[in-house]
CSV table of C-alpha atoms (C1' of nucleotides) in Angstrom, one decimal:
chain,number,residue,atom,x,y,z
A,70,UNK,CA,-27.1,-35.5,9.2
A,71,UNK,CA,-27.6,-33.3,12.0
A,72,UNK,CA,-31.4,-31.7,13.0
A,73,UNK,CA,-30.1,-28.5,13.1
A,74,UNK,CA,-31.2,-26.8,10.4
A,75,UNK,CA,-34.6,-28.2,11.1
A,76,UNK,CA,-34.9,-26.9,14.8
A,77,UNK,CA,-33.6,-23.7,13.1
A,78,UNK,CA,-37.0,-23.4,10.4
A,79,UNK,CA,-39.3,-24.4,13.0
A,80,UNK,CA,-38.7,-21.5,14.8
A,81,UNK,CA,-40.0,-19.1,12.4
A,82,UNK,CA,-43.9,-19.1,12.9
A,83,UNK,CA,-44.5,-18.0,9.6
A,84,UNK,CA,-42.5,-21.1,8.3
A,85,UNK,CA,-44.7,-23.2,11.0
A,86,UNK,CA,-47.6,-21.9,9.4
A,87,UNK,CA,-46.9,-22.8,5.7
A,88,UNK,CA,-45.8,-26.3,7.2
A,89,UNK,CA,-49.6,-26.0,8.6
A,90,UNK,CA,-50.7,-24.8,5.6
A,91,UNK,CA,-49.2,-27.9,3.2
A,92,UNK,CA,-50.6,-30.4,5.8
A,93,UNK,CA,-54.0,-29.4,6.3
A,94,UNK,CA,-54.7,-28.1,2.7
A,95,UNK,CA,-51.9,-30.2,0.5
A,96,UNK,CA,-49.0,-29.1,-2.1
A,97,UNK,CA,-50.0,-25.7,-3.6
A,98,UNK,CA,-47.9,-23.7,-5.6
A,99,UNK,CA,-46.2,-20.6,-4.2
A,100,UNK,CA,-48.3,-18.0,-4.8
A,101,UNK,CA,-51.5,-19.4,-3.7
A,102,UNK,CA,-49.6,-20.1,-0.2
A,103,UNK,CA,-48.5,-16.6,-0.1
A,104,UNK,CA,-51.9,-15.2,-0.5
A,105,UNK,CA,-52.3,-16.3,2.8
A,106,UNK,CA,-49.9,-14.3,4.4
A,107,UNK,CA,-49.8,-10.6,5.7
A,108,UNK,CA,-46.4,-10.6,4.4
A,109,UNK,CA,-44.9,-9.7,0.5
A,110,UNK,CA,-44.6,-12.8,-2.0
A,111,UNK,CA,-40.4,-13.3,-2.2
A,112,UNK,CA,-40.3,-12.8,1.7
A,113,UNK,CA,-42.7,-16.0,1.5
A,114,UNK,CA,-40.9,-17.2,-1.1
A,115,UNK,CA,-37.4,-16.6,1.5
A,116,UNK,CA,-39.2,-19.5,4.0
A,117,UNK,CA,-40.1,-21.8,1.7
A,118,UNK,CA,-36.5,-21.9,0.6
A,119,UNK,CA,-35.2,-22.1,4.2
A,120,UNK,CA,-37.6,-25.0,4.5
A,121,UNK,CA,-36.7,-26.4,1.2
A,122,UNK,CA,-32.8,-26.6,2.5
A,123,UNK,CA,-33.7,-28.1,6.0
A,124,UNK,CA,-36.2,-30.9,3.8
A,125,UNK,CA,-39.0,-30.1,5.1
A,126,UNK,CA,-40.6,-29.0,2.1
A,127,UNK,CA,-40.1,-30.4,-1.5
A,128,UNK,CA,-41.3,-28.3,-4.6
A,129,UNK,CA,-42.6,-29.9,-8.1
A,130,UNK,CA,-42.4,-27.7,-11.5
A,131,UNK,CA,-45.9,-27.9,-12.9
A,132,UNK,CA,-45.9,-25.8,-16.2
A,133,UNK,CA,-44.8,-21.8,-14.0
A,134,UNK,CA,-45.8,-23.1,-11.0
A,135,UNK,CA,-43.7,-24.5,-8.8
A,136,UNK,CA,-46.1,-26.5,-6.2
A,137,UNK,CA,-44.7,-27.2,-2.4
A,138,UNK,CA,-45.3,-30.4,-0.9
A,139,UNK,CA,-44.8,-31.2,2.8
A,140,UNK,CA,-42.1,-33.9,3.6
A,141,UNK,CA,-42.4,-35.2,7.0
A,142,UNK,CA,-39.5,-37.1,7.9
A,143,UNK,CA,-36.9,-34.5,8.7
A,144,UNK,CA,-39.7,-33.9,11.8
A,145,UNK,CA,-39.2,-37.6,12.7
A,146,UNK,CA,-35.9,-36.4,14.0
A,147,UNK,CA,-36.7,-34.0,16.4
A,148,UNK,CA,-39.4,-36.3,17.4
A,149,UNK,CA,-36.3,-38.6,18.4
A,150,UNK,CA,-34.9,-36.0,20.0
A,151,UNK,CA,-38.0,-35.6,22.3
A,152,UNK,CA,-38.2,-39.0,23.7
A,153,UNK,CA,-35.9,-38.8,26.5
A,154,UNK,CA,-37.0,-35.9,27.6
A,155,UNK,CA,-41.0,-37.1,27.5
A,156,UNK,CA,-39.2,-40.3,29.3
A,157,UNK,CA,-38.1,-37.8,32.1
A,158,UNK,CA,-41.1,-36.0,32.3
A,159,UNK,CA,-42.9,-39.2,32.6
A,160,UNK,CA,-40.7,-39.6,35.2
A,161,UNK,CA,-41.8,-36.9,37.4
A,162,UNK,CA,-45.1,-37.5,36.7
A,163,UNK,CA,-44.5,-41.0,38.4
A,164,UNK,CA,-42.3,-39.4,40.8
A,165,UNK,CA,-45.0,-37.2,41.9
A,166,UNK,CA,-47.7,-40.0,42.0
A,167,UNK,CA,-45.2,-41.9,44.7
A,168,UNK,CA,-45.1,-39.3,46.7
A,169,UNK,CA,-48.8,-38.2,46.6
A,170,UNK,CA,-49.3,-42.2,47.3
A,171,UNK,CA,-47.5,-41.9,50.4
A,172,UNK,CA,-49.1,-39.0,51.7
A,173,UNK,CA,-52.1,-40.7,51.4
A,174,UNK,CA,-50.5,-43.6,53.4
A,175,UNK,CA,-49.3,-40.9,55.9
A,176,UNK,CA,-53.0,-40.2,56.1
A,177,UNK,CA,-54.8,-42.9,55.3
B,295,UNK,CA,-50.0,-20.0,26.0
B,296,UNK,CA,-48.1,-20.6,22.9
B,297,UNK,CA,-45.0,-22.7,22.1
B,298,UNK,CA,-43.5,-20.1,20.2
B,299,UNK,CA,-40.7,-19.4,23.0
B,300,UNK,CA,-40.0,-22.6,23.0
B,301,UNK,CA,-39.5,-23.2,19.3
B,302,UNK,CA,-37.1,-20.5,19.6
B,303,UNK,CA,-35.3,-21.5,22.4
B,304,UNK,CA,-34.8,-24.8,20.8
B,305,UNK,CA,-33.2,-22.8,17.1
B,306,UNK,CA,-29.9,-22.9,19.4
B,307,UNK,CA,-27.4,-25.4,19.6
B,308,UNK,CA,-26.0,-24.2,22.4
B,309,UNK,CA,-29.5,-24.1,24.2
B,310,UNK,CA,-30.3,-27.8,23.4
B,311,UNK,CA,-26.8,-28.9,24.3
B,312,UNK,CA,-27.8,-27.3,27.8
B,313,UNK,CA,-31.1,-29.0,28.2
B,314,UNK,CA,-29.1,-32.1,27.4
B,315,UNK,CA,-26.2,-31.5,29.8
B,316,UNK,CA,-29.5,-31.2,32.7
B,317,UNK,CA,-31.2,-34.2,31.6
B,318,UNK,CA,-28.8,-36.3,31.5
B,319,UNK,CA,-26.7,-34.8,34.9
B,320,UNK,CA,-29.0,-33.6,36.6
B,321,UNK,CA,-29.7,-30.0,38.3
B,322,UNK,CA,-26.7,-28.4,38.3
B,323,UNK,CA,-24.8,-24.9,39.3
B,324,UNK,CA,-24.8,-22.2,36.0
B,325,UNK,CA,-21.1,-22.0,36.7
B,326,UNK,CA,-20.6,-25.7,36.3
B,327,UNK,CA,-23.1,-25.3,33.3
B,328,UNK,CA,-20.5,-22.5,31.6
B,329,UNK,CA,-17.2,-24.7,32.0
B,330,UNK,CA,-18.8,-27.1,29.1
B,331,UNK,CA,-19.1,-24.4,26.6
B,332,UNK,CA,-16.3,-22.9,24.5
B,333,UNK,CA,-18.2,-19.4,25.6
B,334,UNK,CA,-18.1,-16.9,27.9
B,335,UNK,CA,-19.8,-17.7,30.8
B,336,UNK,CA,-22.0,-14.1,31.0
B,337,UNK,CA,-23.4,-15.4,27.4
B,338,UNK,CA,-24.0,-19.1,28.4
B,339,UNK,CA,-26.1,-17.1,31.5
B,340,UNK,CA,-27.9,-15.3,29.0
B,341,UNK,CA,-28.9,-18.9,27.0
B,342,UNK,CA,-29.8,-20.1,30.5
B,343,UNK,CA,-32.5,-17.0,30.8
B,344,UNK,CA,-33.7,-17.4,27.6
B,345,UNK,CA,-34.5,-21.4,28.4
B,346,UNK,CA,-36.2,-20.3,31.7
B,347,UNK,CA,-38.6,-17.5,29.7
B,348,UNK,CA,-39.2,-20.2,27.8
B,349,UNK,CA,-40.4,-22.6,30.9
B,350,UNK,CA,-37.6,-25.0,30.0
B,351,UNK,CA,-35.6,-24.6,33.1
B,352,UNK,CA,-36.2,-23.4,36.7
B,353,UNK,CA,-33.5,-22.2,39.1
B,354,UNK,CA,-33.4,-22.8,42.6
B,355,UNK,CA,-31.0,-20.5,44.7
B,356,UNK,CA,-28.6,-22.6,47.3
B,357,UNK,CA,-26.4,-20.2,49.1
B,358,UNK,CA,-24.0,-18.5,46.3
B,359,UNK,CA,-25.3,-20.8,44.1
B,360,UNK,CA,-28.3,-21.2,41.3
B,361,UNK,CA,-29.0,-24.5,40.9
B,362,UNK,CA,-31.0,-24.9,37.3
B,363,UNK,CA,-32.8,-27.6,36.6
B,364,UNK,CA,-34.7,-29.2,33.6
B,365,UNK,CA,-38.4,-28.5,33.3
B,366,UNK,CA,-39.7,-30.6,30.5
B,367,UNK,CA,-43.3,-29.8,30.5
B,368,UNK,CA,-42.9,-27.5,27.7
B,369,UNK,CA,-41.6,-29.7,25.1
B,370,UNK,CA,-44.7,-31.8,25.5
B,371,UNK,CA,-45.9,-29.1,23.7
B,372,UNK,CA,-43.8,-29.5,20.9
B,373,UNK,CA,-44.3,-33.2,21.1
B,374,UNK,CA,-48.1,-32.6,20.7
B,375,UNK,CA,-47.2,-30.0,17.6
B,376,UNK,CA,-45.8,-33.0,16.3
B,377,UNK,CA,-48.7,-35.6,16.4
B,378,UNK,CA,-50.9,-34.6,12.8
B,379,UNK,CA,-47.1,-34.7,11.0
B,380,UNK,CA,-46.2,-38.0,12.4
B,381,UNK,CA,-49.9,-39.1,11.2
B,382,UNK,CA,-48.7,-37.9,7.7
B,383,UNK,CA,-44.9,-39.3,7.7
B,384,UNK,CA,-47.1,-43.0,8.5
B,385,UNK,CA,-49.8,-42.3,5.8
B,386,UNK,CA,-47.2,-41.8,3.4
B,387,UNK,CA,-45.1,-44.6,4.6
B,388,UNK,CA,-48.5,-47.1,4.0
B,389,UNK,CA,-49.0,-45.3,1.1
B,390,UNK,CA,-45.5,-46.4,-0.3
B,391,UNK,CA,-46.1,-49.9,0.9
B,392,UNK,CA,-49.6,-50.0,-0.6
B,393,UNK,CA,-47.6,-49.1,-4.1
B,394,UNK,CA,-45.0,-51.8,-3.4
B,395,UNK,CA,-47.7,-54.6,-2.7
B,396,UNK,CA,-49.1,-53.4,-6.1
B,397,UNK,CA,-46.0,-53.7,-7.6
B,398,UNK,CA,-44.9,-57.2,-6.1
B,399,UNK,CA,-48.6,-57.7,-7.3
B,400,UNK,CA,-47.7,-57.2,-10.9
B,401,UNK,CA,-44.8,-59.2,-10.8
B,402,UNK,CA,-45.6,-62.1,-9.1
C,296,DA,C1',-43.1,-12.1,-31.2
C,297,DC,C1',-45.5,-10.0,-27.4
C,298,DT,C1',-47.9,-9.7,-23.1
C,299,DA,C1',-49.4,-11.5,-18.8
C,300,DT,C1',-48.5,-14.8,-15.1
C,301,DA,C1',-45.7,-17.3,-11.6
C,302,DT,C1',-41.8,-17.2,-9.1
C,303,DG,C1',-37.0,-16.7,-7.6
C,304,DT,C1',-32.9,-13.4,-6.7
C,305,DA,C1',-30.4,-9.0,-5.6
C,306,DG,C1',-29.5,-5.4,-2.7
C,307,DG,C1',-30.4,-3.1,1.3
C,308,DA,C1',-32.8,-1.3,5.6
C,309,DT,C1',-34.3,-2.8,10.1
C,310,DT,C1',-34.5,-5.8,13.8
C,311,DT,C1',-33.0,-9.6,16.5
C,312,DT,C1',-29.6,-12.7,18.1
C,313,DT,C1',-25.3,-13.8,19.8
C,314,DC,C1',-21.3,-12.9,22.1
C,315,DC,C1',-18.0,-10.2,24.5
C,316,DT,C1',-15.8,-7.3,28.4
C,317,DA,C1',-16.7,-4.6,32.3
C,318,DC,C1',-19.3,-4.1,36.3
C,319,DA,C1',-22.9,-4.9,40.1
C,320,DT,C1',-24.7,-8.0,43.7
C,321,DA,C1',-24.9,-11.5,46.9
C,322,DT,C1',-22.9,-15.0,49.7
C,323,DC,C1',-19.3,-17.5,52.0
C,324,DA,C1',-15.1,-17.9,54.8
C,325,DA,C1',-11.5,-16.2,57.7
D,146,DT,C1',-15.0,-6.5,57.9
D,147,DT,C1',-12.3,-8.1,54.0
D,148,DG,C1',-11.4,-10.9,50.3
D,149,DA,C1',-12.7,-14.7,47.3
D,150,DT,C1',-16.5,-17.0,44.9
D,151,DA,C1',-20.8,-17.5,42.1
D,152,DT,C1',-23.6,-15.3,39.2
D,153,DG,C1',-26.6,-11.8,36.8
D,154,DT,C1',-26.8,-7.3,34.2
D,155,DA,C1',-25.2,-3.3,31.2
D,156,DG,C1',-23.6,-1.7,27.0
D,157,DG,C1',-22.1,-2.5,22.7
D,158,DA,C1',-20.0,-4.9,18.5
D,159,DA,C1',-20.8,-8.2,15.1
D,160,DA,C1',-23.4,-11.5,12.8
D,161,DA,C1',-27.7,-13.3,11.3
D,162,DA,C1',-32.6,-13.1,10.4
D,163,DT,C1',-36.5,-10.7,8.5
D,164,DC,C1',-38.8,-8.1,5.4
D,165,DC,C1',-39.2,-4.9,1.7
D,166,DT,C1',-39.0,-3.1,-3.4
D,167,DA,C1',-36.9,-3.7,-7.8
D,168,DC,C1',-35.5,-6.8,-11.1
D,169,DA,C1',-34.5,-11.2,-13.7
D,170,DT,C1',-36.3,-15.6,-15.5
D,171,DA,C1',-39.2,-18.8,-17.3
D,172,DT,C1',-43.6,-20.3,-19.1
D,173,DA,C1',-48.4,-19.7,-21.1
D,174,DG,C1',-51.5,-17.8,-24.1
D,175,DT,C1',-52.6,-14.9,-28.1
DNA sequence: ACTATATGTAGGATTTTTCCTACATATCAA
DNA sequence: TTGATATGTAGGAAAAATCCTACATATAGT
């Protein structure tokens, strides 16, 4: 219910990276993904579950392999949580246009 | 140059529960800030430096005072992580519809 | 059945985070 | 100046995260 144990993965940049990794190259099994890393095979193996628990990834048994698959939507949520804050920066943004606006009045 | 502070900064509750307090009050005093938390104030000061290393808040010293205030910049970054995942969540959301046309399809 | 492959789990060492209580610093007010 | 207020920092305990090397499990191929 709550999008804390997805802010929690995302800060992990080896877990960012495998959430990279599953978007830009597709579902792969573990191994393969773990080639990838300057870092032993279970400790790998320990992000992917930590994703796996927040839903962020999803895994498929294909004969020993067990293939990874990105899920999106848990993301969705922390997009949500964004939005007011990109309405406030927006909001100093425009803030800061008004005033540059009337210094060029003062000016101008 | 990253946004690896800021992933990290947001892992905490306690953090994000602060950013909310300042977006939605306003700038406010850190002692004000502590009388929210079930927390020592010394450790909600601590969360508060970790936020500013992180470019998410900026203090401004009035009198006795340090006034902190949300600097949202940063999560724009985060927001812009976000963009080729949110392009996935709505390909696989056409591509679910696509399969439900085909289905309605078959069946009408 | 036996061996090789793919992968998760256990147990533990190390580092980082989190939180506390004391203490230091700076400002305000009388 | 003296005392109260506002706040950061130091030092350390406790908890959590990170990463490793064995080991267990399950499947594939011979």
């Amino acid at each position: 219910m709550t999008a804390d144990p997805v802010f929690a993965a995302l800060a992990s940049p080896a877990r960012r990276e495998l959430l990279r990794l599953l978007l830009e190259e597709g579902a792969q099994p573990a191994g393969r993904l773990a080639d990838r890393f300057d870092m032993s095979r279970p400790s790998v193996s320990e992000h992917l579950k930590v994703l796996k628990d927040a839903g962020l990834v999803a895994e498929t048994r294909r004969g020993r392999e067990r293939h990874y698959r990105l899920e999106a939507e848990p993301l969705m949520s922390v997009r949500d949580w964004l939005v007011p804050y990109e309405r406030f920066w927006r909001g100093k943004l425009a803030g800061l246009r008004g005033l540059l606006d009337e210094m060029e009045d003062d000016h101008g």
